[in-house]
Structure formats: structure tokens, C-alpha cells
CSV table of C-alpha atoms in Angstrom, one decimal:
chain,number,residue,atom,x,y,z
A,1249,ALA,CA,-2.6,-2.6,-8.1
A,1250,MET,CA,1.0,-3.4,-6.9
A,1251,ALA,CA,1.4,0.1,-5.3
A,1252,TYR,CA,-1.9,-0.5,-3.5
A,1253,VAL,CA,-0.7,-3.8,-2.3
A,1254,VAL,CA,2.6,-2.3,-1.0
A,1255,GLY,CA,0.5,0.2,1.0
A,1256,LEU,CA,-1.6,-2.6,2.5
A,1257,ILE,CA,1.7,-4.5,3.4
A,1258,ALA,CA,3.3,-1.4,4.9
A,1259,THR,CA,0.4,-0.9,7.3
A,1260,ASP,CA,-1.2,-4.3,8.1
A,1261,GLY,CA,1.4,-6.7,6.6
A,1262,CYS,CA,4.3,-8.5,7.9
A,1263,LEU,CA,7.6,-9.6,6.5
A,1264,TYR,CA,8.9,-12.6,8.4
A,1265,PRO,CA,12.7,-12.8,8.9
A,1266,THR,CA,12.8,-16.0,6.9
A,1267,GLY,CA,13.5,-14.1,3.7
A,1268,ARG,CA,10.5,-15.5,2.0
A,1269,HIS,CA,7.2,-15.3,4.0
A,1270,ILE,CA,4.8,-12.3,3.8
A,1271,SER,CA,1.6,-12.1,5.7
A,1272,PHE,CA,-1.4,-9.7,5.6
A,1273,THR,CA,-4.2,-9.6,8.3
A,1274,SER,CA,-7.4,-7.8,8.3
A,1275,LYS,CA,-10.8,-7.9,10.0
A,1276,ASP,CA,-12.3,-7.1,6.6
A,1277,LYS,CA,-12.8,-10.1,4.4
A,1278,GLN,CA,-13.4,-8.0,1.3
A,1279,LEU,CA,-10.0,-6.3,1.8
A,1280,ILE,CA,-8.3,-9.7,2.0
A,1281,GLN,CA,-10.0,-10.8,-1.2
A,1282,THR,CA,-9.0,-7.5,-3.0
A,1283,PHE,CA,-5.3,-7.9,-1.7
A,1284,LEU,CA,-5.2,-11.4,-3.2
A,1285,GLN,CA,-6.9,-10.3,-6.6
A,1286,CYS,CA,-4.4,-7.4,-6.9
A,1287,LEU,CA,-1.6,-9.9,-6.5
A,1288,GLY,CA,-3.2,-12.2,-9.1
A,1289,ARG,CA,-3.3,-15.1,-6.5
A,1290,ARG,CA,-6.1,-17.6,-5.8
A,1291,VAL,CA,-8.2,-16.3,-3.1
A,1292,ARG,CA,-7.1,-18.4,-0.1
A,1293,TYR,CA,-7.0,-17.1,3.4
A,1294,SER,CA,-7.6,-18.4,7.0
A,1295,LEU,CA,-9.7,-17.2,9.9
A,1296,MET,CA,-7.8,-16.8,13.1
A,1297,ARG,CA,-8.3,-15.3,16.6
A,1298,THR,CA,-6.4,-12.2,17.7
A,1299,ARG,CA,-4.7,-11.8,21.1
A,1300,LEU,CA,-7.9,-10.2,22.3
A,1301,GLY,CA,-10.1,-13.1,21.3
A,1302,ARG,CA,-11.6,-11.4,18.2
A,1303,TRP,CA,-11.7,-13.0,14.7
A,1304,CYS,CA,-9.7,-11.8,11.7
A,1305,TYR,CA,-8.6,-13.1,8.3
A,1306,ARG,CA,-5.0,-13.8,7.4
A,1307,VAL,CA,-3.2,-14.4,4.1
A,1308,GLN,CA,0.3,-15.9,4.1
A,1309,LEU,CA,2.5,-16.1,1.0
A,1310,GLY,CA,5.9,-17.7,0.4
A,1311,ASP,CA,7.6,-15.9,-2.5
A,1312,VAL,CA,11.3,-15.1,-2.4
A,1313,ARG,CA,11.4,-12.7,-5.4
A,1314,PHE,CA,8.4,-10.7,-4.1
A,1315,TYR,CA,9.9,-10.6,-0.6
A,1316,ARG,CA,13.3,-9.3,-1.9
A,1317,TRP,CA,11.5,-6.7,-4.1
A,1318,LEU,CA,9.6,-5.4,-1.0
A,1319,ILE,CA,12.9,-5.2,0.9
A,1320,SER,CA,14.4,-3.2,-2.0
A,1321,ILE,CA,11.6,-0.5,-1.9
A,1322,GLY,CA,11.9,0.1,1.9
A,1323,LEU,CA,9.8,-2.5,3.7
A,1324,HIS,CA,11.5,-4.9,6.1
A,1325,PRO,CA,10.8,-7.3,9.0
A,1326,ARG,CA,9.7,-5.7,12.3
A,1327,LYS,CA,8.9,-2.4,10.5
A,1328,SER,CA,6.3,-0.8,12.9
A,1329,LEU,CA,8.7,1.4,14.7
A,1330,THR,CA,11.3,1.8,11.8
A,1331,LEU,CA,9.3,2.2,8.7
A,1332,GLY,CA,10.5,5.1,6.6
A,1333,ALA,CA,10.2,6.2,3.0
A,1334,LEU,CA,9.0,3.8,0.3
A,1335,ALA,CA,10.7,3.9,-3.1
A,1336,VAL,CA,7.6,4.3,-5.1
A,1337,PRO,CA,7.6,6.7,-8.2
A,1338,ASP,CA,5.2,9.7,-7.9
A,1339,GLU,CA,3.0,8.3,-10.7
A,1340,PHE,CA,2.1,5.4,-8.3
A,1341,ALA,CA,1.8,7.5,-5.2
A,1342,LEU,CA,-2.0,7.7,-5.1
A,1343,PRO,CA,-2.6,3.9,-5.1
A,1344,LEU,CA,0.1,3.5,-2.5
A,1345,VAL,CA,-1.7,6.2,-0.4
A,1346,ARG,CA,-4.9,4.4,-0.8
A,1347,GLY,CA,-3.4,1.3,0.6
A,1348,LEU,CA,-1.9,3.1,3.5
A,1349,LEU,CA,-5.3,4.6,4.2
A,1350,ASP,CA,-7.2,1.3,3.9
A,1351,GLY,CA,-4.6,-0.3,6.2
A,1352,ASP,CA,-3.9,2.1,9.1
A,1353,GLY,CA,-5.8,5.2,8.2
A,1354,ASN,CA,-9.3,6.5,9.0
A,1355,ILE,CA,-11.8,9.1,7.9
A,1356,SER,CA,-13.8,11.1,10.3
A,1357,ASN,CA,-16.9,13.0,9.2
A,1358,ILE,CA,-19.1,14.8,11.7
A,1359,VAL,CA,-21.6,17.7,12.0
A,1360,HIS,CA,-20.3,20.0,14.7
A,1361,CYS,CA,-22.5,22.3,16.8
A,1362,PRO,CA,-19.9,24.5,18.7
A,1363,THR,CA,-22.2,26.6,20.8
A,1364,PRO,CA,-25.6,25.0,21.2
A,1365,SER,CA,-26.8,27.1,24.0
A,1366,THR,CA,-26.1,30.5,22.0
A,1367,TYR,CA,-26.7,29.4,18.5
A,1368,PRO,CA,-28.6,26.0,18.5
A,1369,ASP,CA,-29.1,26.1,14.7
A,1370,TYR,CA,-25.4,26.9,13.8
A,1371,ARG,CA,-23.8,23.6,12.6
A,1372,TYR,CA,-21.0,22.8,10.2
A,1373,GLU,CA,-19.5,19.7,8.8
A,1374,ARG,CA,-16.0,18.6,9.8
A,1375,LEU,CA,-14.0,16.1,7.8
A,1376,TRP,CA,-10.5,14.8,8.6
A,1377,VAL,CA,-8.4,12.1,7.1
A,1378,TYR,CA,-5.7,10.5,9.3
A,1379,PHE,CA,-2.8,8.1,8.7
A,1380,ASN,CA,-1.6,6.4,11.8
A,1381,SER,CA,1.9,5.0,12.5
A,1382,ALA,CA,4.3,4.2,15.2
A,1383,SER,CA,7.2,5.6,12.9
A,1384,ARG,CA,7.6,9.4,12.8
A,1385,THR,CA,9.9,9.0,9.8
A,1386,HIS,CA,7.2,7.3,7.9
A,1387,VAL,CA,4.4,10.0,8.6
A,1388,GLU,CA,7.0,12.7,7.7
A,1389,TRP,CA,7.8,11.0,4.4
A,1390,LEU,CA,4.0,10.6,3.7
A,1391,ARG,CA,3.3,14.2,4.5
A,1392,ASP,CA,6.1,15.4,2.1
A,1393,LEU,CA,4.9,13.0,-0.5
A,1394,LEU,CA,1.3,14.2,-0.5
A,1395,GLN,CA,2.5,17.9,-0.4
A,1396,ARG,CA,4.6,17.2,-3.5
A,1397,VAL,CA,2.0,15.1,-5.4
A,1398,LEU,CA,-1.3,16.9,-4.4
A,1399,ALA,CA,-0.1,20.2,-2.9
A,1400,ILE,CA,-1.8,19.4,0.5
A,1401,ARG,CA,-0.4,20.1,3.9
A,1402,GLY,CA,-0.9,17.6,6.8
A,1403,PHE,CA,-0.2,18.1,10.4
A,1404,ILE,CA,1.5,15.5,12.6
A,1405,GLU,CA,-0.1,14.8,16.0
A,1406,VAL,CA,2.0,13.1,18.5
A,1407,ARG,CA,0.8,10.8,21.4
A,1408,PRO,CA,3.9,10.6,23.7
A,1409,ALA,CA,5.3,7.3,24.8
A,1410,ARG,CA,4.0,5.8,27.9
A,1411,PRO,CA,6.0,2.8,28.9
A,1412,PRO,CA,5.7,0.0,27.9
A,1413,HIS,CA,4.1,1.6,24.8
A,1414,HIS,CA,6.0,3.7,22.2
A,1415,ALA,CA,5.2,7.1,20.9
A,1416,PHE,CA,2.4,7.1,18.3
A,1417,TYR,CA,2.0,9.5,15.3
A,1418,ARG,CA,-1.0,10.6,13.3
A,1419,LEU,CA,-0.8,12.5,10.1
A,1420,LYS,CA,-4.0,14.7,9.9
A,1421,PHE,CA,-5.5,16.5,7.0
A,1422,GLY,CA,-8.2,19.2,7.6
A,1423,LYS,CA,-11.4,19.5,5.6
A,1424,ARG,CA,-10.2,21.3,2.4
A,1425,ASP,CA,-7.1,19.0,2.1
A,1426,SER,CA,-9.1,15.9,2.9
A,1427,VAL,CA,-11.7,16.7,0.2
A,1428,LYS,CA,-8.8,17.1,-2.3
A,1429,LEU,CA,-7.1,13.9,-1.2
A,1430,LEU,CA,-10.2,11.7,-1.2
A,1431,ALA,CA,-11.2,13.1,-4.6
A,1432,ALA,CA,-7.8,12.1,-5.9
A,1433,LEU,CA,-8.0,8.6,-4.4
């Protein structure tokens, strides 16, 4: 459960520079409740508006020991562009990866018809699993972790920087590797 929480904090969480405060934000109320249950905390969260005027849920904790432990395994304040490897043993890799997927990942599943005019009945299913990050170091570490733990190979797609925005990285798994990954998770 703690590896899953670390994955969620690494993607949608925030360590404040105070040295004690941790926050986790999501549009998904159930994910907020699961996060708190995994931590063994009372389910308390607040509803807040985003910069775009939409609603989301937020949890904020004050826990110095937990904060220091998160720092010791590789998380830090203002981590979006600088997140790297997380010091998590391989035996806890899959719950961590599930947290990363639930936080900043997505699953795409479509039925593709590549040549409708020539072969209107020819269709096949496409499945991709993506992990998104502004840190290339993090997606490279995640690709290497999953290759070691599950023997699957991912491809890193890059959206170049367009000022004022930074470059964006997406670790992509094709159908065969996605099936293997999702079955393991």
C-alpha cells in the first residue's frame, strides 16, 4: 500500500518546502479516499477550484517523519522537472507503478480501421499504456525498472519544449507489453 501511495505522490503529490507538509490532489474522489485508506488516515479532504475554474479534491498532511522518508527515497519539493529514480525495492515495484499509472498515466484502447475504402471490414484492436512526466530521467528510470521486473520494453516519446513550456516525455508501451503490464498490475 505504501509503494502505491509513493507512486501517487510522485505524480500528483507535492512536498512543500516546509519540511513537513505533503499534499495530494485529484479530480477523482475515490482515488483521494483510497490514498488516505492506504495511509491509514481518517478520510478528510477538501474541495477546491483549480486555476482553470474546475473542481478537484485535495488532501494535506503534516508529518515530519513521513516527509523525511519520502525525501530519502527520491522525492523532493518542486519535483516535476527533476524527479529521477525512486529507491523502491523490486518486490514493491508493481504497486509503485500502479500509483504512477493512476496518477499521471493513461490507457488507450481503440479499434482501428486502417484502410476503410479498400478493406472496410478489416479492423484490429490497439492498446497502449502511457506514463507521462516532465522529467526525462524519471521516465528512463521507469522504463529500465519495468524492463528489469517484467521484461517489457517501452518507447520514450518527446514533445519538444515550446517556451514558456518545458519538454514533455511519455513512456509508451505497445499492445503486447501493455497486456503483460496490465495483467501484472
